[in-house]
Coordinates of C-alpha atoms in Angstrom, one line a residue:
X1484 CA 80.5 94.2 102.4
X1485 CA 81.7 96.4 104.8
X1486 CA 84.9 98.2 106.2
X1487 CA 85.8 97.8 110.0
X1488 CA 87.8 100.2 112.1
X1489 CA 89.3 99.3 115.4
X1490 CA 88.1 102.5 116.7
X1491 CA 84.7 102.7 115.7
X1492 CA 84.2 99.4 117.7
X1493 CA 81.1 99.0 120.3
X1494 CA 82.6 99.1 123.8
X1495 CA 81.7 95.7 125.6
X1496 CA 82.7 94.8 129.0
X1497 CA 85.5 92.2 128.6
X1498 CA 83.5 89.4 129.7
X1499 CA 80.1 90.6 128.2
X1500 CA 78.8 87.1 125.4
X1501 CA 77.3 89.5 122.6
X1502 CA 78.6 89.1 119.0
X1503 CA 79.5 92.6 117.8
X1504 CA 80.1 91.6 114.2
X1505 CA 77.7 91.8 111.0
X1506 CA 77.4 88.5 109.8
X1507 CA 74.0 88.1 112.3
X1508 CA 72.5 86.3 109.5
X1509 CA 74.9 83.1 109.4
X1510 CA 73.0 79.9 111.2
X1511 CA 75.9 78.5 113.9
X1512 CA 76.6 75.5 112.6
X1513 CA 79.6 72.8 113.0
X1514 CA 82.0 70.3 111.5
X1515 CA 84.2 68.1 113.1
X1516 CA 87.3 66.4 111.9
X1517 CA 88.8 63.1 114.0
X1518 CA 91.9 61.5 112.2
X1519 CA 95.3 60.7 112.3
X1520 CA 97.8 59.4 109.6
X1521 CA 95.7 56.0 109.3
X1522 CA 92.3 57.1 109.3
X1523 CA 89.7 60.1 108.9
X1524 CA 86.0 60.6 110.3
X1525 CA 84.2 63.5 109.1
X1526 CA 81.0 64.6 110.7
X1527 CA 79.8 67.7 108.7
X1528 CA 76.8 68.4 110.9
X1529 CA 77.7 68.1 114.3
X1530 CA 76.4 68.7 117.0
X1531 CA 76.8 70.0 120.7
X1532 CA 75.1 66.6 121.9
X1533 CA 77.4 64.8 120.0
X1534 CA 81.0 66.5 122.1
X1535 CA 81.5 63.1 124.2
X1536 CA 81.0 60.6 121.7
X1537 CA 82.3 61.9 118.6
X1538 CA 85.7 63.1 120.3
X1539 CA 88.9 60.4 120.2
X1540 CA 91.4 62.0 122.3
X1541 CA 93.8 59.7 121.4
X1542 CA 93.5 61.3 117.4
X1543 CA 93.7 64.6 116.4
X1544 CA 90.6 66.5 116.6
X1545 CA 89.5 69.8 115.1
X1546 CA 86.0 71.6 115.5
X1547 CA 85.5 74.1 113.0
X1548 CA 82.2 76.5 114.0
X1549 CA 80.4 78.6 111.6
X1550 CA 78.2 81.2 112.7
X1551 CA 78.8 83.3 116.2
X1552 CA 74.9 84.0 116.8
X1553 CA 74.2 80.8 118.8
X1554 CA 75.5 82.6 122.3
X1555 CA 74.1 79.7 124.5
X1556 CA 75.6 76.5 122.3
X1557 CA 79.1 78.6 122.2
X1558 CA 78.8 78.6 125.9
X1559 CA 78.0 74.7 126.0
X1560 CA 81.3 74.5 124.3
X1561 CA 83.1 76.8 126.4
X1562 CA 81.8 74.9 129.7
X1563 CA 82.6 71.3 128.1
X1564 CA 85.9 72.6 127.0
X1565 CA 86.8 74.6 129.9
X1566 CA 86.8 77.9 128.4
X1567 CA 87.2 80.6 130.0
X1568 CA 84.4 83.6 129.5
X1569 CA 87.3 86.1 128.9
X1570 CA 87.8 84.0 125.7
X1571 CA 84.5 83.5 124.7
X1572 CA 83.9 87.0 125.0
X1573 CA 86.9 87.9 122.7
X1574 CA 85.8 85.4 120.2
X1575 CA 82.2 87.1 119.7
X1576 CA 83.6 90.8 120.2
X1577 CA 84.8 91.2 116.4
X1578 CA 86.8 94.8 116.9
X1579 CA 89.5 93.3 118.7
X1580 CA 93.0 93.9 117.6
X1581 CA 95.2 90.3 116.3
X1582 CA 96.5 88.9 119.6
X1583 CA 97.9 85.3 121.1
X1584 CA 97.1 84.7 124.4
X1585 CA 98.6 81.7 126.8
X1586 CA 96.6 79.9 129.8
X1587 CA 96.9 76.8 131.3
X1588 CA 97.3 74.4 128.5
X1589 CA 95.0 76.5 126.2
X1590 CA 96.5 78.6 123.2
X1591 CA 94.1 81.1 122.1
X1592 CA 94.9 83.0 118.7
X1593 CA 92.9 85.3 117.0
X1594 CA 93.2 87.1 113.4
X1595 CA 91.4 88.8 110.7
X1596 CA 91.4 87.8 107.6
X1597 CA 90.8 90.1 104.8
X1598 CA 90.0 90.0 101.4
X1599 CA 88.8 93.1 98.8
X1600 CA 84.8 93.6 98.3
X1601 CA 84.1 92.8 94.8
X1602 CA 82.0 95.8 94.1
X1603 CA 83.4 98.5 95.8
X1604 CA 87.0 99.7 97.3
X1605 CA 86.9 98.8 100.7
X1606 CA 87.9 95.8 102.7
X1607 CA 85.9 92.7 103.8
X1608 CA 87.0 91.9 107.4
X1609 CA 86.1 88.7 109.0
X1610 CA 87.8 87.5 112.8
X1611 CA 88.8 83.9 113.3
X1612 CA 89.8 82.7 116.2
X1613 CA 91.3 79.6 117.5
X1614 CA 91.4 77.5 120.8
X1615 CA 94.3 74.8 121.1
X1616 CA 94.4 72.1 123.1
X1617 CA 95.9 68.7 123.8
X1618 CA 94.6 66.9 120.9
X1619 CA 92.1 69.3 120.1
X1620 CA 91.9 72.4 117.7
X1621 CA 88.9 74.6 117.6
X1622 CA 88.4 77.4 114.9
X1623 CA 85.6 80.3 115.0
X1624 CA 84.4 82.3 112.1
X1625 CA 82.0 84.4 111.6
X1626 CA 80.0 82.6 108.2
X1627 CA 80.7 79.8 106.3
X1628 CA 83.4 80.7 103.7
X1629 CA 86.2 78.5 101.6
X1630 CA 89.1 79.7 103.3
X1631 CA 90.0 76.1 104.5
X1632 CA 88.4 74.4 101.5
X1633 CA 91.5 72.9 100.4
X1634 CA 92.6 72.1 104.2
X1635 CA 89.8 69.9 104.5
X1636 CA 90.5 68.1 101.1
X1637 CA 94.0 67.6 102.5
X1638 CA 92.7 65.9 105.6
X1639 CA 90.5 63.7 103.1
X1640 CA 92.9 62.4 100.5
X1641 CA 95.9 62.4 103.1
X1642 CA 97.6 64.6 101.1
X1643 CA 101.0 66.4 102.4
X1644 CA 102.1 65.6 106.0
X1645 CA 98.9 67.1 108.0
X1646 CA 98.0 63.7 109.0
X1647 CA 101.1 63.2 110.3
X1648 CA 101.5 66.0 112.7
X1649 CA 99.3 66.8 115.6
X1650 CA 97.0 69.6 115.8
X1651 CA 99.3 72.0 116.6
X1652 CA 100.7 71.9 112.7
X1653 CA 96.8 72.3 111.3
X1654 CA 97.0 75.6 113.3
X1655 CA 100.1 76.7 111.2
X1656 CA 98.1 75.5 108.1
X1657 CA 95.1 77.5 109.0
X1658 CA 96.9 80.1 109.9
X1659 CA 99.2 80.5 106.4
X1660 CA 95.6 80.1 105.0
X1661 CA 93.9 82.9 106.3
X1662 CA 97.2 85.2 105.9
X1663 CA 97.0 84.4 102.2
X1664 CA 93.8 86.2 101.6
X1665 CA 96.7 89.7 103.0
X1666 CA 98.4 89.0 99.5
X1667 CA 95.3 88.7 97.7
X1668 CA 94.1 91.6 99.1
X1669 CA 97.4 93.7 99.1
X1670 CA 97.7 92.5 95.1
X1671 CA 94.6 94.0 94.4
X1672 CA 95.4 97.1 96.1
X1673 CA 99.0 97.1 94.6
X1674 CA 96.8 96.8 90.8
X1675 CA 94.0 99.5 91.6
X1676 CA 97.3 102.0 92.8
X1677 CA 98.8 101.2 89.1
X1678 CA 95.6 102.3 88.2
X1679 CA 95.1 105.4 90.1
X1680 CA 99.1 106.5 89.2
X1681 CA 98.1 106.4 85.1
X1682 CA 94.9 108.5 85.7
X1683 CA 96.9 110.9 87.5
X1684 CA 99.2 111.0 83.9
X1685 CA 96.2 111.6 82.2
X1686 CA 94.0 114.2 84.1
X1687 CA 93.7 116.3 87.7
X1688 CA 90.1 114.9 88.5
X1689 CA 89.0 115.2 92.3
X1690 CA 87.8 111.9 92.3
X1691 CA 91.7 110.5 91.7
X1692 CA 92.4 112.6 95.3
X1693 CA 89.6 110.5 96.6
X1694 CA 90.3 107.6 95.6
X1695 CA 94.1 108.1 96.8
X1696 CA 92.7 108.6 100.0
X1697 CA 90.6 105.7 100.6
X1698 CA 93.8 102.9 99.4
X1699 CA 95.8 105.0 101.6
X1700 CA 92.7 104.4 104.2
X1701 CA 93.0 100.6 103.4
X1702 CA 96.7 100.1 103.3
X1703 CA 96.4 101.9 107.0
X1704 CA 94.0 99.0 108.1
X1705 CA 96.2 96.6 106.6
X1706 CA 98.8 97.6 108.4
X1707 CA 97.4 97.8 111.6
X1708 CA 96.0 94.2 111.3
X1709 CA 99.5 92.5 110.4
X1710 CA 101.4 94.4 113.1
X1711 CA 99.9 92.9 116.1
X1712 CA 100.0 89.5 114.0
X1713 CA 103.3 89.8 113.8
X1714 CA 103.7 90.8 117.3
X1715 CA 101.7 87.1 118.5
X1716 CA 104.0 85.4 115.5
X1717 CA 107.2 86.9 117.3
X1718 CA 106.3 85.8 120.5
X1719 CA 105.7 82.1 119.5
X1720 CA 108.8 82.2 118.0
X1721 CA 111.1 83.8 121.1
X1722 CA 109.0 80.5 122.9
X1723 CA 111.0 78.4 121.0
X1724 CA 113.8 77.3 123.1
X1725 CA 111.3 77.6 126.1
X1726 CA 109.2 74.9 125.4
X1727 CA 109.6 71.4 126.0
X1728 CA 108.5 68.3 124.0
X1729 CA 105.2 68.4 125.5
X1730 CA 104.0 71.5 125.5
X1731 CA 101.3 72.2 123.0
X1732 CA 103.5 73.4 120.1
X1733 CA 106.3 70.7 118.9
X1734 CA 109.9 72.0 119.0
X1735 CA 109.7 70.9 114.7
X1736 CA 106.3 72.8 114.7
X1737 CA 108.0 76.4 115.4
X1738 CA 109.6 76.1 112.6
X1739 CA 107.0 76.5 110.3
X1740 CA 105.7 79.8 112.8
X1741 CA 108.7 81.5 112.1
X1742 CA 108.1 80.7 108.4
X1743 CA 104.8 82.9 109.3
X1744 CA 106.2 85.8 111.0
X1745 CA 108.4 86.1 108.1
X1746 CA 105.2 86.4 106.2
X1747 CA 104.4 88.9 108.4
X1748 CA 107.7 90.7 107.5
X1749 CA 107.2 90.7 104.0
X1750 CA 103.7 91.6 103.9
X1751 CA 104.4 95.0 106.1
X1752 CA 107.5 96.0 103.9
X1753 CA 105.4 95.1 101.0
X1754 CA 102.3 97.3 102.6
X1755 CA 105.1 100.5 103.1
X1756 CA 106.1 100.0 99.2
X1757 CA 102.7 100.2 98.6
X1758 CA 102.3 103.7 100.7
X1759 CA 105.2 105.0 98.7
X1760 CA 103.6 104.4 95.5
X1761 CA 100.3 106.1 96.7
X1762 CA 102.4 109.1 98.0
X1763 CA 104.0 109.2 94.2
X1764 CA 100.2 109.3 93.4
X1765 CA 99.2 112.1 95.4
X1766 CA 102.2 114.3 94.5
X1767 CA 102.3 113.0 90.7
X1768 CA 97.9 114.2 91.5
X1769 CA 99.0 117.8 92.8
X1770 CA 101.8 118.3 90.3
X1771 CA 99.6 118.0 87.4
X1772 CA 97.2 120.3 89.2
X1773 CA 100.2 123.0 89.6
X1774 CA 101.0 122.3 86.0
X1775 CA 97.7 122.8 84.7
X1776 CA 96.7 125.9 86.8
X1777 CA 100.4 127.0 85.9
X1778 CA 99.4 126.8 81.8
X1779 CA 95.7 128.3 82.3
X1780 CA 98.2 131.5 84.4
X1781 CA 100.1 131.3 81.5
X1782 CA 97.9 131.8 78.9
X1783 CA 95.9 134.5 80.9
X1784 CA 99.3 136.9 81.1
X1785 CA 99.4 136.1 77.1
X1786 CA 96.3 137.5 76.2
X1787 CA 96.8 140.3 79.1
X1788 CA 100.0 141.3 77.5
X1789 CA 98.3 140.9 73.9
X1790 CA 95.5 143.3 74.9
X1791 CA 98.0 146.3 77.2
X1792 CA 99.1 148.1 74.1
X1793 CA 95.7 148.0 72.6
X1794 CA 94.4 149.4 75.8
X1795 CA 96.9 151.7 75.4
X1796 CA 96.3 152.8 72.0
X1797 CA 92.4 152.9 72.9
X1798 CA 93.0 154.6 75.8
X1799 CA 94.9 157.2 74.0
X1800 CA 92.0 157.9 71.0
X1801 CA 89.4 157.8 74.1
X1802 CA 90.7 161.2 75.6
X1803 CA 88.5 164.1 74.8
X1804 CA 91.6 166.4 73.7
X1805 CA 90.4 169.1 71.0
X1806 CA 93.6 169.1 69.6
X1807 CA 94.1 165.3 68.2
X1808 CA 95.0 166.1 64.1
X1809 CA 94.3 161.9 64.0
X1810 CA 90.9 162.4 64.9
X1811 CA 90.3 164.4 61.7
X1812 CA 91.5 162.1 59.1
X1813 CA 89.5 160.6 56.7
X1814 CA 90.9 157.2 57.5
X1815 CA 92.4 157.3 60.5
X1816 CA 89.9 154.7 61.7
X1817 CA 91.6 152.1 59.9
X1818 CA 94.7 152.6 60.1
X1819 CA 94.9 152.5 63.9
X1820 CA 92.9 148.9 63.7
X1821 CA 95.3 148.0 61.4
X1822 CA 98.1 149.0 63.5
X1823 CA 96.3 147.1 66.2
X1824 CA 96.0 144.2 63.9
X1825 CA 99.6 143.9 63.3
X1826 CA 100.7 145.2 67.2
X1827 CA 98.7 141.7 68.2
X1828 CA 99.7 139.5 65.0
X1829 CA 103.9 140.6 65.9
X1830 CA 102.9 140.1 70.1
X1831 CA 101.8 136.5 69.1
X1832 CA 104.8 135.7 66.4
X1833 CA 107.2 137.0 69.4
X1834 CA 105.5 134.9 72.1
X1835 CA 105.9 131.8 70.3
X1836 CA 109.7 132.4 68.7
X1837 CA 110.3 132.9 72.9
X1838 CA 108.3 129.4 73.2
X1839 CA 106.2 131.1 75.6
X1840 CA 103.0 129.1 74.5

């Protein structure tokens, strides 16, 4: 799995066909979905010989391609579509930022989707795009996954209202899909936080500072993908009262887009509780480091002060003075360590009356 940053992004001319991504692996393939509230075709390998016949423009129709390697069959579908290069080129360049873009009766939406790696802490970052038309909705991602499994059982058993609606409404669907996999991943960053926060309680150990610093690494990324997502969601829904009954988004159909850029809402003031409780981490990290190196200070100036009068004392014996009557006594020796015995025993009782250690 790997981690993507806007910035470290290949530069391509804008209307340069190379897929930048690193899914090179994934065969393009297709599915095709014709239906409406009576009936349902499903043509799971489809292909680009079969864009005249299969299509009912009369239905609802929605192309779902897996795979962005094939350059030459996503330009067939450009040309038979009318697609403009500009968009194919944003489809296959993966480090573009979320954005909504409006041409002559073509909607073109883009997003990553995002979901944790399952062996280490980063992020898994995939771009789906989308292209709709009158009639017609065409999705892009980069491998086959099962973020629309339960889409296309929908479409199957005519469960819910998808049927019903036209293709603008599976948009919304696929959309609140793919912006599901922000709470999964969000969740799962909210749970190894919790984590980090109690191995702060229990030690100061470097790898807690680093660990802080790659959530606060990913929470950052999340951000900056939901921001221009909200952005294209708060366009769409300003467009509301602008469009008429036949533009390519029904007037009941905005509805459920504002639902969406609430979502988007909700996820970014979830994201900055998130960077609150990773700052608490980081200064609940470094206060447990100032408390520790406090104690070890602490218990160096004990045994400092324990051992200054015995200097002292040995100090005093070590001068080579003639005249010292206590160097002539038989036991001398022992008495001064017993004195220093008891100096250090009554230094220790007194520190710890004081509840200095």
């Amino acid at each position: 799995m790997r981690k993507i940053k806007y910035k470290k992004g290949r530069k391509l001319q804008h209307i340069t066909l190379e897929y930048t991504g690193s899914h090179k692996e994934h065969e393009t393939e297709m599915q095709l979905f014709v239906y409406d509230d009576t009936d349902v075709v499903e043509y799971d390998k489809f292909t680009v010989l079969a864009l005249n016949s299969c299509f009912d423009y009369s239905k609802n129709n929605w192309l779902n391609v897996h795979g962005l390697n094939d350059i030459s069959l996503l330009k067939t579908i450009g040309a038979h579509f009318k697609l403009d290069d500009f968009l194919l080129a944003d489809i296959l360049n993966t480090t573009k930022r979320t954005k909504l873009e409006e041409q002559q009766n073509i909607l073109f939406f883009n997003i990553k989707s995002l979901l944790p790696s399952e062996y280490s802490d980063n992020i898994s970052v995939e771009q789906i795009s989308f292209i709709l038309k009158e009639g017609i909705l065409i999705s892009f991602q980069e491998k086959r996954s099962d973020f629309f499994t339960h889409i296309r059982e929908r479409l199957r058993t005519h469960a819910g209202i998808v049927r019903t609606k036209k293709v603008d409404y599976l948009l919304y669907l696929l959309l609140d899909a793919v912006m599901e996999n922000f709470y999964i991943t969000i969740e799962n960053e909210e749970d190894k936080i919790e984590d980090l926060i109690n191995m702060t309680k229990k030690g100061a150990d470097p790898v807690i500072l680093e660990k802080i610093e790659n959530h606060r690494d990913n929470l950052n990324f999340l951000k900056r993908s939901i921001v221009p997502l909200r952005d294209s969601l708060y366009y769409l829904k300003t467009k509301k009262d602008d469009e008429d009954e036949n533009g390519l988004i029904q007037k009941e159909t905005f509805n459920f887009f504002i639902r969406l850029h609430q979502k988007s809402l909700e996820l970014l003031e979830q994201i900055e509780s998130d960077m609150s409780a990773l700052e608490s981490a980081s200064n609940f990290y470094f206060s447990e480091q100032s408390r520790k190196m406090n104690e070890i200070m602490k218990t160096l100036t004990i045994i400092s002060a324990i051992f200054i009068p015995l200097t002292f004392i040995v100090g005093v014996y070590g001068m080579n003075f003639e005249n010292m009557p206590e160097l002539k006594t038989q036991n001398g020796y022992f008495v001064v360590m017993a004195v220093m015995f008891l100096l250090v025993i009554g230094l220790i009782i007194y520190f710890k009356k004081r509840r200095w250690f």
